[in-house]
Amino acid sequence: MNKNSVLSTIEQGTLEVITPEELEAKLEKDEKTAYIGYEPSGKVHLGHAITVKKMIDLQKAGFRIKILLADLHAYLNGKGSLEEIEEIAEYNKRCFRALGLSEDTEFILGSSFQTREDYTMNVYQLALSTTLTRARRSMAQITRSAEDHQVAEVIYPLMQVVDMLFLEVDLAVGGMEQRKIHMLARDNLPKLGFHSPVCIHTPLLHGTDGSDKMSSSKENFIAIDDEPAVIREKIKKSYCPAGEVEGNPVLEIAHHFIFSEMDTLLIERPEKFGGNLELSQEELLKMYGAGDLHPLDLKNGVAECLIQVLEPVRNYLQ
């Protein structure tokens, strides 16, 4: 695969690459590392899977992949005791492998290096050049909403920046909720004498309830290991207004997980309701937007195809 094809594959499905020129330069390196961090907290769901798919693209492009299982970050974000979080981290690790990351993917527990003296000193140095306002603003989409904020909320982004330094990261991946922390890293790592990472941001998947973000804490998610009956029920109950294409989680699931694997979506219907349909993504959006496809028919078609797409994941985990 030539360089332009590699760049096209990496950029496909992303909202932004900061910067494309820097990414092109990184591709010239013999050894290059891409990283993403996940808080181990609850089920691995389709929102996580979007970023895992991008890590697989980077793996194929020659990047060494490091997955940070950020147990101390999860602890600072009130996700449970360290013992509970570590147990969830092991489950998360198996899920990420089930999604297709290769055996040479490196999984790193945050607490394995985040209490070291040199790490802590870098956090202190970064604290001297970061305003309280910017640190809190970086966390706006990540922490749980609260009237009275914890000091942990401003430590969290500083640690995430220093993580990139210690993991020797060339490229950082995250959903758009990570953008402000990534920009904090790009602005401040040079002040500590290190290079800024290239940053890639992927879309956030709307929750099944129509809210801005799929989240295990909000119970608005489809887990990658949900049984077929559970997937059908969750999609059946999903927010899916007739004729609305934008912000429709059922259509987003089709885009990210069905049309990335197959050219058409099969929608089975009784003859009295028009019979079966086999639609490309363009045909589906046009038909649904015009009000010519019932939401329940869309939901049924997406549910059955998603069950098929996730079957290898369920089998791996079982």
PDB file of C-alpha atoms in Angstrom, residues 15-300:
ATOM      1  CA  LEU A  15     -13.339  14.166  12.298  1.00  0.00           C
ATOM      2  CA  GLU A  16      -9.851  15.664  12.231  1.00  0.00           C
ATOM      3  CA  VAL A  17      -6.140  14.885  12.111  1.00  0.00           C
ATOM      4  CA  ILE A  18      -3.853  17.409  13.804  1.00  0.00           C
ATOM      5  CA  THR A  19      -1.954  17.769  11.611  1.00  0.00           C
ATOM      6  CA  PRO A  20      -2.007  15.800   8.314  1.00  0.00           C
ATOM      7  CA  GLU A  21       1.497  17.069   7.518  1.00  0.00           C
ATOM      8  CA  GLU A  22       2.841  15.784  10.839  1.00  0.00           C
ATOM      9  CA  LEU A  23       1.080  12.446  10.312  1.00  0.00           C
ATOM     10  CA  GLU A  24       2.770  12.085   6.918  1.00  0.00           C
ATOM     11  CA  ALA A  25       6.146  12.731   8.547  1.00  0.00           C
ATOM     12  CA  LYS A  26       5.446  10.122  11.269  1.00  0.00           C
ATOM     13  CA  LEU A  27       4.752   7.508   8.599  1.00  0.00           C
ATOM     14  CA  GLU A  28       8.365   7.855   7.456  1.00  0.00           C
ATOM     15  CA  LYS A  29       9.663   6.615  10.828  1.00  0.00           C
ATOM     16  CA  ASP A  30      10.783   2.996  11.108  1.00  0.00           C
ATOM     17  CA  GLU A  31       9.394   2.767  14.649  1.00  0.00           C
ATOM     18  CA  LYS A  32       6.260   4.717  15.532  1.00  0.00           C
ATOM     19  CA  THR A  33       3.775   4.393  18.371  1.00  0.00           C
ATOM     20  CA  ALA A  34       0.054   5.147  18.500  1.00  0.00           C
ATOM     21  CA  TYR A  35      -1.784   5.225  21.810  1.00  0.00           C
ATOM     22  CA  ILE A  36      -5.252   5.523  23.247  1.00  0.00           C
ATOM     23  CA  GLY A  37      -6.349   5.422  26.874  1.00  0.00           C
ATOM     24  CA  TYR A  38      -9.546   3.914  28.238  1.00  0.00           C
ATOM     25  CA  GLU A  39     -10.953   4.184  31.732  1.00  0.00           C
ATOM     26  CA  PRO A  40     -11.820   0.629  32.823  1.00  0.00           C
ATOM     27  CA  SER A  41     -15.417   1.220  33.877  1.00  0.00           C
ATOM     28  CA  GLY A  42     -18.234  -1.101  32.922  1.00  0.00           C
ATOM     29  CA  LYS A  43     -18.994  -2.718  29.595  1.00  0.00           C
ATOM     30  CA  VAL A  44     -17.036  -2.144  26.379  1.00  0.00           C
ATOM     31  CA  HIS A  45     -19.614  -0.781  23.951  1.00  0.00           C
ATOM     32  CA  LEU A  46     -19.954   0.423  20.368  1.00  0.00           C
ATOM     33  CA  GLY A  47     -18.651   3.878  21.319  1.00  0.00           C
ATOM     34  CA  HIS A  48     -15.338   2.286  22.314  1.00  0.00           C
ATOM     35  CA  ALA A  49     -15.361   0.116  19.203  1.00  0.00           C
ATOM     36  CA  ILE A  50     -15.172   3.164  16.895  1.00  0.00           C
ATOM     37  CA  THR A  51     -11.773   4.086  18.332  1.00  0.00           C
ATOM     38  CA  VAL A  52     -10.590   0.460  18.438  1.00  0.00           C
ATOM     39  CA  LYS A  53     -11.333   0.184  14.701  1.00  0.00           C
ATOM     40  CA  LYS A  54      -9.093   3.229  14.150  1.00  0.00           C
ATOM     41  CA  MET A  55      -6.309   1.641  16.212  1.00  0.00           C
ATOM     42  CA  ILE A  56      -6.543  -1.426  13.962  1.00  0.00           C
ATOM     43  CA  ASP A  57      -6.127   0.861  10.920  1.00  0.00           C
ATOM     44  CA  LEU A  58      -3.012   2.335  12.527  1.00  0.00           C
ATOM     45  CA  GLN A  59      -1.696  -1.116  13.377  1.00  0.00           C
ATOM     46  CA  LYS A  60      -2.007  -2.091   9.701  1.00  0.00           C
ATOM     47  CA  ALA A  61      -0.172   1.140   8.799  1.00  0.00           C
ATOM     48  CA  GLY A  62       2.870   0.011  10.800  1.00  0.00           C
ATOM     49  CA  PHE A  63       2.268   1.715  14.157  1.00  0.00           C
ATOM     50  CA  ARG A  64       3.063  -0.068  17.382  1.00  0.00           C
ATOM     51  CA  ILE A  65      -0.153   0.083  19.412  1.00  0.00           C
ATOM     52  CA  LYS A  66      -0.219   0.900  23.116  1.00  0.00           C
ATOM     53  CA  ILE A  67      -3.532   0.718  24.975  1.00  0.00           C
ATOM     54  CA  LEU A  68      -3.491   2.460  28.340  1.00  0.00           C
ATOM     55  CA  LEU A  69      -5.901   0.856  30.778  1.00  0.00           C
ATOM     56  CA  ALA A  70      -6.162   3.977  32.884  1.00  0.00           C
ATOM     57  CA  ASP A  71      -7.024   2.593  36.301  1.00  0.00           C
ATOM     58  CA  LEU A  72      -5.827   5.624  38.288  1.00  0.00           C
ATOM     59  CA  HIS A  73      -7.716   7.945  35.920  1.00  0.00           C
ATOM     60  CA  ALA A  74     -10.873   5.874  36.490  1.00  0.00           C
ATOM     61  CA  TYR A  75     -10.269   6.094  40.243  1.00  0.00           C
ATOM     62  CA  LEU A  76      -9.913   9.894  40.054  1.00  0.00           C
ATOM     63  CA  ASN A  77     -13.159   9.980  38.057  1.00  0.00           C
ATOM     64  CA  GLY A  78     -15.047   8.125  40.803  1.00  0.00           C
ATOM     65  CA  LYS A  79     -15.441   4.812  38.958  1.00  0.00           C
ATOM     66  CA  GLY A  80     -14.855   2.531  41.960  1.00  0.00           C
ATOM     67  CA  SER A  81     -12.081   1.118  44.120  1.00  0.00           C
ATOM     68  CA  LEU A  82      -8.712   0.315  42.545  1.00  0.00           C
ATOM     69  CA  GLU A  83      -9.382  -3.402  43.064  1.00  0.00           C
ATOM     70  CA  GLU A  84     -12.741  -3.206  41.255  1.00  0.00           C
ATOM     71  CA  ILE A  85     -11.235  -1.146  38.444  1.00  0.00           C
ATOM     72  CA  GLU A  86      -8.331  -3.567  37.936  1.00  0.00           C
ATOM     73  CA  GLU A  87     -10.774  -6.463  37.560  1.00  0.00           C
ATOM     74  CA  ILE A  88     -12.734  -4.532  34.929  1.00  0.00           C
ATOM     75  CA  ALA A  89      -9.453  -3.694  33.159  1.00  0.00           C
ATOM     76  CA  GLU A  90      -8.804  -7.408  32.552  1.00  0.00           C
ATOM     77  CA  TYR A  91     -12.273  -7.794  31.031  1.00  0.00           C
ATOM     78  CA  ASN A  92     -11.694  -4.678  28.869  1.00  0.00           C
ATOM     79  CA  LYS A  93      -8.394  -6.097  27.624  1.00  0.00           C
ATOM     80  CA  ARG A  94     -10.119  -9.277  26.394  1.00  0.00           C
ATOM     81  CA  CYS A  95     -12.818  -7.186  24.696  1.00  0.00           C
ATOM     82  CA  PHE A  96     -10.277  -5.086  22.805  1.00  0.00           C
ATOM     83  CA  ARG A  97      -8.538  -8.229  21.583  1.00  0.00           C
ATOM     84  CA  ALA A  98     -11.915  -9.656  20.551  1.00  0.00           C
ATOM     85  CA  LEU A  99     -12.496  -6.576  18.379  1.00  0.00           C
ATOM     86  CA  GLY A 100      -9.451  -7.485  16.306  1.00  0.00           C
ATOM     87  CA  LEU A 101      -6.294  -5.931  17.762  1.00  0.00           C
ATOM     88  CA  SER A 102      -3.299  -8.163  17.066  1.00  0.00           C
ATOM     89  CA  GLU A 103      -1.381 -10.188  19.624  1.00  0.00           C
ATOM     90  CA  ASP A 104       1.521  -7.710  19.698  1.00  0.00           C
ATOM     91  CA  THR A 105      -0.727  -4.919  21.007  1.00  0.00           C
ATOM     92  CA  GLU A 106       0.713  -3.660  24.290  1.00  0.00           C
ATOM     93  CA  PHE A 107      -1.741  -3.197  27.156  1.00  0.00           C
ATOM     94  CA  ILE A 108      -0.420  -1.043  29.998  1.00  0.00           C
ATOM     95  CA  LEU A 109      -2.009  -0.475  33.394  1.00  0.00           C
ATOM     96  CA  GLY A 110      -1.690   3.189  34.343  1.00  0.00           C
ATOM     97  CA  SER A 111      -0.731   2.444  37.935  1.00  0.00           C
ATOM     98  CA  SER A 112       2.316   0.509  36.685  1.00  0.00           C
ATOM     99  CA  PHE A 113       4.144   3.815  36.058  1.00  0.00           C
ATOM    100  CA  GLN A 114       1.986   6.707  37.280  1.00  0.00           C
ATOM    101  CA  THR A 115       3.286   6.659  40.856  1.00  0.00           C
ATOM    102  CA  ARG A 116       6.959   6.875  39.870  1.00  0.00           C
ATOM    103  CA  GLU A 117       8.931   9.841  41.201  1.00  0.00           C
ATOM    104  CA  ASP A 118       9.920  11.135  37.749  1.00  0.00           C
ATOM    105  CA  TYR A 119       6.317  10.870  36.518  1.00  0.00           C
ATOM    106  CA  THR A 120       5.043  12.825  39.519  1.00  0.00           C
ATOM    107  CA  MET A 121       7.680  15.520  39.032  1.00  0.00           C
ATOM    108  CA  ASN A 122       6.543  16.020  35.438  1.00  0.00           C
ATOM    109  CA  VAL A 123       2.942  16.397  36.619  1.00  0.00           C
ATOM    110  CA  TYR A 124       4.119  19.111  39.047  1.00  0.00           C
ATOM    111  CA  GLN A 125       6.070  20.889  36.288  1.00  0.00           C
ATOM    112  CA  LEU A 126       3.049  20.781  34.001  1.00  0.00           C
ATOM    113  CA  ALA A 127       0.860  22.154  36.811  1.00  0.00           C
ATOM    114  CA  LEU A 128       3.056  25.283  36.889  1.00  0.00           C
ATOM    115  CA  SER A 129       2.242  26.116  33.253  1.00  0.00           C
ATOM    116  CA  THR A 130      -1.463  25.160  33.214  1.00  0.00           C
ATOM    117  CA  THR A 131      -4.233  27.443  34.446  1.00  0.00           C
ATOM    118  CA  LEU A 132      -7.009  26.092  36.640  1.00  0.00           C
ATOM    119  CA  THR A 133      -9.570  27.277  34.087  1.00  0.00           C
ATOM    120  CA  ARG A 134      -7.963  25.385  31.223  1.00  0.00           C
ATOM    121  CA  ALA A 135      -7.543  22.182  33.224  1.00  0.00           C
ATOM    122  CA  ARG A 136     -11.219  22.209  34.229  1.00  0.00           C
ATOM    123  CA  ARG A 137     -12.358  23.087  30.711  1.00  0.00           C
ATOM    124  CA  SER A 138     -10.391  20.089  29.396  1.00  0.00           C
ATOM    125  CA  MET A 139     -12.511  17.795  31.527  1.00  0.00           C
ATOM    126  CA  ALA A 140     -15.928  19.211  30.586  1.00  0.00           C
ATOM    127  CA  GLN A 141     -17.053  16.178  28.546  1.00  0.00           C
ATOM    128  CA  ILE A 142     -15.246  13.515  30.543  1.00  0.00           C
ATOM    129  CA  THR A 143     -16.169  13.829  34.217  1.00  0.00           C
ATOM    130  CA  ARG A 144     -19.540  13.186  35.726  1.00  0.00           C
ATOM    131  CA  SER A 145     -21.532  16.371  36.211  1.00  0.00           C
ATOM    132  CA  ALA A 146     -21.479  17.737  39.739  1.00  0.00           C
ATOM    133  CA  GLU A 147     -22.297  20.978  41.484  1.00  0.00           C
ATOM    134  CA  ASP A 148     -19.094  20.992  43.524  1.00  0.00           C
ATOM    135  CA  HIS A 149     -16.053  19.831  41.553  1.00  0.00           C
ATOM    136  CA  GLN A 150     -13.281  17.616  42.912  1.00  0.00           C
ATOM    137  CA  VAL A 151      -9.601  18.605  42.828  1.00  0.00           C
ATOM    138  CA  ALA A 152      -9.092  15.295  40.980  1.00  0.00           C
ATOM    139  CA  GLU A 153     -10.691  16.876  37.894  1.00  0.00           C
ATOM    140  CA  VAL A 154      -7.681  19.145  37.351  1.00  0.00           C
ATOM    141  CA  ILE A 155      -5.103  16.451  38.136  1.00  0.00           C
ATOM    142  CA  TYR A 156      -6.632  14.089  35.565  1.00  0.00           C
ATOM    143  CA  PRO A 157      -5.760  16.058  32.373  1.00  0.00           C
ATOM    144  CA  LEU A 158      -2.222  16.781  33.613  1.00  0.00           C
ATOM    145  CA  MET A 159      -1.667  13.064  34.136  1.00  0.00           C
ATOM    146  CA  GLN A 160      -3.038  12.285  30.678  1.00  0.00           C
ATOM    147  CA  VAL A 161      -0.524  14.670  29.114  1.00  0.00           C
ATOM    148  CA  VAL A 162       2.357  13.112  31.051  1.00  0.00           C
ATOM    149  CA  ASP A 163       1.109   9.638  30.060  1.00  0.00           C
ATOM    150  CA  MET A 164       1.913  10.512  26.437  1.00  0.00           C
ATOM    151  CA  LEU A 165       5.446  11.469  27.448  1.00  0.00           C
ATOM    152  CA  PHE A 166       6.089   8.241  29.387  1.00  0.00           C
ATOM    153  CA  LEU A 167       4.537   6.008  26.720  1.00  0.00           C
ATOM    154  CA  GLU A 168       6.727   7.714  24.070  1.00  0.00           C
ATOM    155  CA  VAL A 169       3.742   8.481  21.893  1.00  0.00           C
ATOM    156  CA  ASP A 170       3.972   9.640  18.272  1.00  0.00           C
ATOM    157  CA  LEU A 171       0.218   9.696  17.792  1.00  0.00           C
ATOM    158  CA  ALA A 172      -2.755   9.943  20.171  1.00  0.00           C
ATOM    159  CA  VAL A 173      -6.278   8.789  19.294  1.00  0.00           C
ATOM    160  CA  GLY A 174      -9.526   9.702  21.035  1.00  0.00           C
ATOM    161  CA  GLY A 175     -13.120  10.704  20.580  1.00  0.00           C
ATOM    162  CA  MET A 176     -13.888  14.409  20.285  1.00  0.00           C
ATOM    163  CA  GLU A 177     -14.356  14.625  24.065  1.00  0.00           C
ATOM    164  CA  GLN A 178     -10.576  14.170  24.323  1.00  0.00           C
ATOM    165  CA  ARG A 179      -9.737  17.094  22.041  1.00  0.00           C
ATOM    166  CA  LYS A 180      -9.087  19.711  24.721  1.00  0.00           C
ATOM    167  CA  ILE A 181      -6.765  17.411  26.645  1.00  0.00           C
ATOM    168  CA  HIS A 182      -4.917  16.552  23.439  1.00  0.00           C
ATOM    169  CA  MET A 183      -4.492  20.259  22.686  1.00  0.00           C
ATOM    170  CA  LEU A 184      -3.191  20.739  26.215  1.00  0.00           C
ATOM    171  CA  ALA A 185      -0.571  18.088  25.415  1.00  0.00           C
ATOM    172  CA  ARG A 186       0.390  19.679  22.098  1.00  0.00           C
ATOM    173  CA  ASP A 187       0.806  23.083  23.745  1.00  0.00           C
ATOM    174  CA  ASN A 188       2.673  21.959  26.842  1.00  0.00           C
ATOM    175  CA  LEU A 189       4.839  18.938  26.066  1.00  0.00           C
ATOM    176  CA  PRO A 190       7.331  21.147  24.154  1.00  0.00           C
ATOM    177  CA  LYS A 191       7.669  23.222  27.348  1.00  0.00           C
ATOM    178  CA  LEU A 192       8.908  20.055  29.061  1.00  0.00           C
ATOM    179  CA  GLY A 193      11.350  19.440  26.207  1.00  0.00           C
ATOM    180  CA  PHE A 194       9.365  16.854  24.256  1.00  0.00           C
ATOM    181  CA  HIS A 195       7.670  16.656  20.854  1.00  0.00           C
ATOM    182  CA  SER A 196       3.922  17.137  20.471  1.00  0.00           C
ATOM    183  CA  PRO A 197       1.975  14.057  19.338  1.00  0.00           C
ATOM    184  CA  VAL A 198      -0.152  13.935  16.223  1.00  0.00           C
ATOM    185  CA  CYS A 199      -3.792  13.800  17.367  1.00  0.00           C
ATOM    186  CA  ILE A 200      -6.644  11.957  15.668  1.00  0.00           C
ATOM    187  CA  HIS A 201     -10.236  12.492  16.742  1.00  0.00           C
ATOM    188  CA  THR A 202     -13.128  10.190  15.928  1.00  0.00           C
ATOM    189  CA  PRO A 203     -16.873  10.911  16.138  1.00  0.00           C
ATOM    190  CA  LEU A 204     -18.806  10.297  19.318  1.00  0.00           C
ATOM    191  CA  LEU A 205     -21.613   7.778  18.935  1.00  0.00           C
ATOM    192  CA  HIS A 206     -24.952   9.066  20.213  1.00  0.00           C
ATOM    193  CA  GLY A 207     -26.483   7.058  23.043  1.00  0.00           C
ATOM    194  CA  THR A 208     -29.421   4.798  22.274  1.00  0.00           C
ATOM    195  CA  ASP A 209     -31.540   7.342  24.164  1.00  0.00           C
ATOM    196  CA  GLY A 210     -30.492  10.085  21.732  1.00  0.00           C
ATOM    197  CA  SER A 211     -28.120  11.797  24.190  1.00  0.00           C
ATOM    198  CA  ASP A 212     -24.762  13.163  23.035  1.00  0.00           C
ATOM    199  CA  LYS A 213     -22.632  10.170  23.986  1.00  0.00           C
ATOM    200  CA  MET A 214     -22.982   6.422  24.432  1.00  0.00           C
ATOM    201  CA  SER A 215     -21.892   5.650  27.987  1.00  0.00           C
ATOM    202  CA  SER A 216     -21.932   2.611  30.259  1.00  0.00           C
ATOM    203  CA  SER A 217     -22.784   4.851  33.219  1.00  0.00           C
ATOM    204  CA  LYS A 218     -25.921   6.122  31.454  1.00  0.00           C
ATOM    205  CA  GLU A 219     -27.196   2.674  30.431  1.00  0.00           C
ATOM    206  CA  ASN A 220     -27.648   3.985  26.874  1.00  0.00           C
ATOM    207  CA  PHE A 221     -25.202   1.626  25.167  1.00  0.00           C
ATOM    208  CA  ILE A 222     -24.956  -1.573  23.178  1.00  0.00           C
ATOM    209  CA  ALA A 223     -22.143  -3.734  24.523  1.00  0.00           C
ATOM    210  CA  ILE A 224     -19.957  -5.581  22.064  1.00  0.00           C
ATOM    211  CA  ASP A 225     -20.772  -8.869  23.859  1.00  0.00           C
ATOM    212  CA  ASP A 226     -24.519  -8.341  24.227  1.00  0.00           C
ATOM    213  CA  GLU A 227     -26.541 -11.417  23.269  1.00  0.00           C
ATOM    214  CA  PRO A 228     -28.708 -11.190  20.116  1.00  0.00           C
ATOM    215  CA  ALA A 229     -31.947 -10.880  22.088  1.00  0.00           C
ATOM    216  CA  VAL A 230     -30.480  -8.006  24.113  1.00  0.00           C
ATOM    217  CA  ILE A 231     -29.289  -6.199  20.964  1.00  0.00           C
ATOM    218  CA  ARG A 232     -32.741  -6.527  19.401  1.00  0.00           C
ATOM    219  CA  GLU A 233     -34.425  -5.145  22.517  1.00  0.00           C
ATOM    220  CA  LYS A 234     -31.995  -2.238  22.932  1.00  0.00           C
ATOM    221  CA  ILE A 235     -32.289  -1.156  19.297  1.00  0.00           C
ATOM    222  CA  LYS A 236     -36.070  -1.583  19.394  1.00  0.00           C
ATOM    223  CA  LYS A 237     -36.177   0.938  22.276  1.00  0.00           C
ATOM    224  CA  SER A 238     -33.649   3.309  20.692  1.00  0.00           C
ATOM    225  CA  TYR A 239     -34.337   6.927  19.833  1.00  0.00           C
ATOM    226  CA  CYS A 240     -35.112   6.917  16.104  1.00  0.00           C
ATOM    227  CA  PRO A 241     -37.512   9.691  15.001  1.00  0.00           C
ATOM    228  CA  ALA A 242     -39.262   9.105  11.691  1.00  0.00           C
ATOM    229  CA  GLY A 243     -37.592  10.973   8.846  1.00  0.00           C
ATOM    230  CA  GLU A 244     -34.703  12.286  10.990  1.00  0.00           C
ATOM    231  CA  VAL A 245     -31.223  11.421   9.738  1.00  0.00           C
ATOM    232  CA  GLU A 246     -28.966  13.708  11.804  1.00  0.00           C
ATOM    233  CA  GLY A 247     -28.231  12.555  15.360  1.00  0.00           C
ATOM    234  CA  ASN A 248     -30.062   9.278  14.809  1.00  0.00           C
ATOM    235  CA  PRO A 249     -28.166   6.575  16.764  1.00  0.00           C
ATOM    236  CA  VAL A 250     -29.635   3.702  14.718  1.00  0.00           C
ATOM    237  CA  LEU A 251     -28.362   5.215  11.460  1.00  0.00           C
ATOM    238  CA  GLU A 252     -25.009   5.971  13.109  1.00  0.00           C
ATOM    239  CA  ILE A 253     -24.658   2.310  14.113  1.00  0.00           C
ATOM    240  CA  ALA A 254     -25.421   1.331  10.521  1.00  0.00           C
ATOM    241  CA  HIS A 255     -22.772   3.755   9.243  1.00  0.00           C
ATOM    242  CA  HIS A 256     -19.948   2.763  11.600  1.00  0.00           C
ATOM    243  CA  PHE A 257     -20.514  -0.983  11.972  1.00  0.00           C
ATOM    244  CA  ILE A 258     -22.578  -2.286   9.062  1.00  0.00           C
ATOM    245  CA  PHE A 259     -21.631  -0.279   5.974  1.00  0.00           C
ATOM    246  CA  SER A 260     -17.970  -0.511   7.004  1.00  0.00           C
ATOM    247  CA  GLU A 261     -18.306  -4.301   6.658  1.00  0.00           C
ATOM    248  CA  MET A 262     -20.831  -4.752   3.825  1.00  0.00           C
ATOM    249  CA  ASP A 263     -22.140  -2.787   0.855  1.00  0.00           C
ATOM    250  CA  THR A 264     -25.854  -3.132   1.594  1.00  0.00           C
ATOM    251  CA  LEU A 265     -28.240  -3.464   4.520  1.00  0.00           C
ATOM    252  CA  LEU A 266     -30.966  -6.100   4.271  1.00  0.00           C
ATOM    253  CA  ILE A 267     -34.302  -5.044   5.732  1.00  0.00           C
ATOM    254  CA  GLU A 268     -36.777  -7.910   5.901  1.00  0.00           C
ATOM    255  CA  ARG A 269     -40.459  -6.935   5.709  1.00  0.00           C
ATOM    256  CA  PRO A 270     -43.705  -8.841   5.086  1.00  0.00           C
ATOM    257  CA  GLU A 271     -45.008  -8.537   1.536  1.00  0.00           C
ATOM    258  CA  LYS A 272     -48.035  -6.585   2.760  1.00  0.00           C
ATOM    259  CA  PHE A 273     -45.628  -3.852   3.948  1.00  0.00           C
ATOM    260  CA  GLY A 274     -43.651  -3.784   0.690  1.00  0.00           C
ATOM    261  CA  GLY A 275     -41.414  -6.839   1.001  1.00  0.00           C
ATOM    262  CA  ASN A 276     -37.675  -7.038   1.630  1.00  0.00           C
ATOM    263  CA  LEU A 277     -35.287  -4.186   0.858  1.00  0.00           C
ATOM    264  CA  GLU A 278     -31.556  -4.294   0.207  1.00  0.00           C
ATOM    265  CA  LEU A 279     -30.203  -0.764   0.426  1.00  0.00           C
ATOM    266  CA  SER A 280     -26.847   0.949   0.047  1.00  0.00           C
ATOM    267  CA  GLN A 281     -26.043   3.597   2.645  1.00  0.00           C
ATOM    268  CA  GLU A 282     -26.959   6.379   0.225  1.00  0.00           C
ATOM    269  CA  GLU A 283     -30.285   4.705  -0.607  1.00  0.00           C
ATOM    270  CA  LEU A 284     -31.034   4.121   3.069  1.00  0.00           C
ATOM    271  CA  LEU A 285     -30.429   7.738   4.071  1.00  0.00           C
ATOM    272  CA  LYS A 286     -32.492   9.038   1.165  1.00  0.00           C
ATOM    273  CA  MET A 287     -35.398   6.679   1.823  1.00  0.00           C
ATOM    274  CA  TYR A 288     -35.444   7.199   5.585  1.00  0.00           C
ATOM    275  CA  GLY A 289     -35.052  10.973   5.298  1.00  0.00           C
ATOM    276  CA  ALA A 290     -38.018  11.095   2.901  1.00  0.00           C
ATOM    277  CA  GLY A 291     -40.187   9.214   5.407  1.00  0.00           C
ATOM    278  CA  ASP A 292     -40.504   6.181   3.109  1.00  0.00           C
ATOM    279  CA  LEU A 293     -39.076   3.695   5.616  1.00  0.00           C
ATOM    280  CA  HIS A 294     -40.730   3.010   8.967  1.00  0.00           C
ATOM    281  CA  PRO A 295     -38.443   3.372  12.041  1.00  0.00           C
ATOM    282  CA  LEU A 296     -39.306  -0.151  13.199  1.00  0.00           C
ATOM    283  CA  ASP A 297     -38.246  -1.629   9.848  1.00  0.00           C
ATOM    284  CA  LEU A 298     -34.954   0.286  10.076  1.00  0.00           C
ATOM    285  CA  LYS A 299     -34.402  -0.913  13.641  1.00  0.00           C
ATOM    286  CA  ASN A 300     -35.100  -4.547  12.753  1.00  0.00           C
TER     287      ASN A 300
END
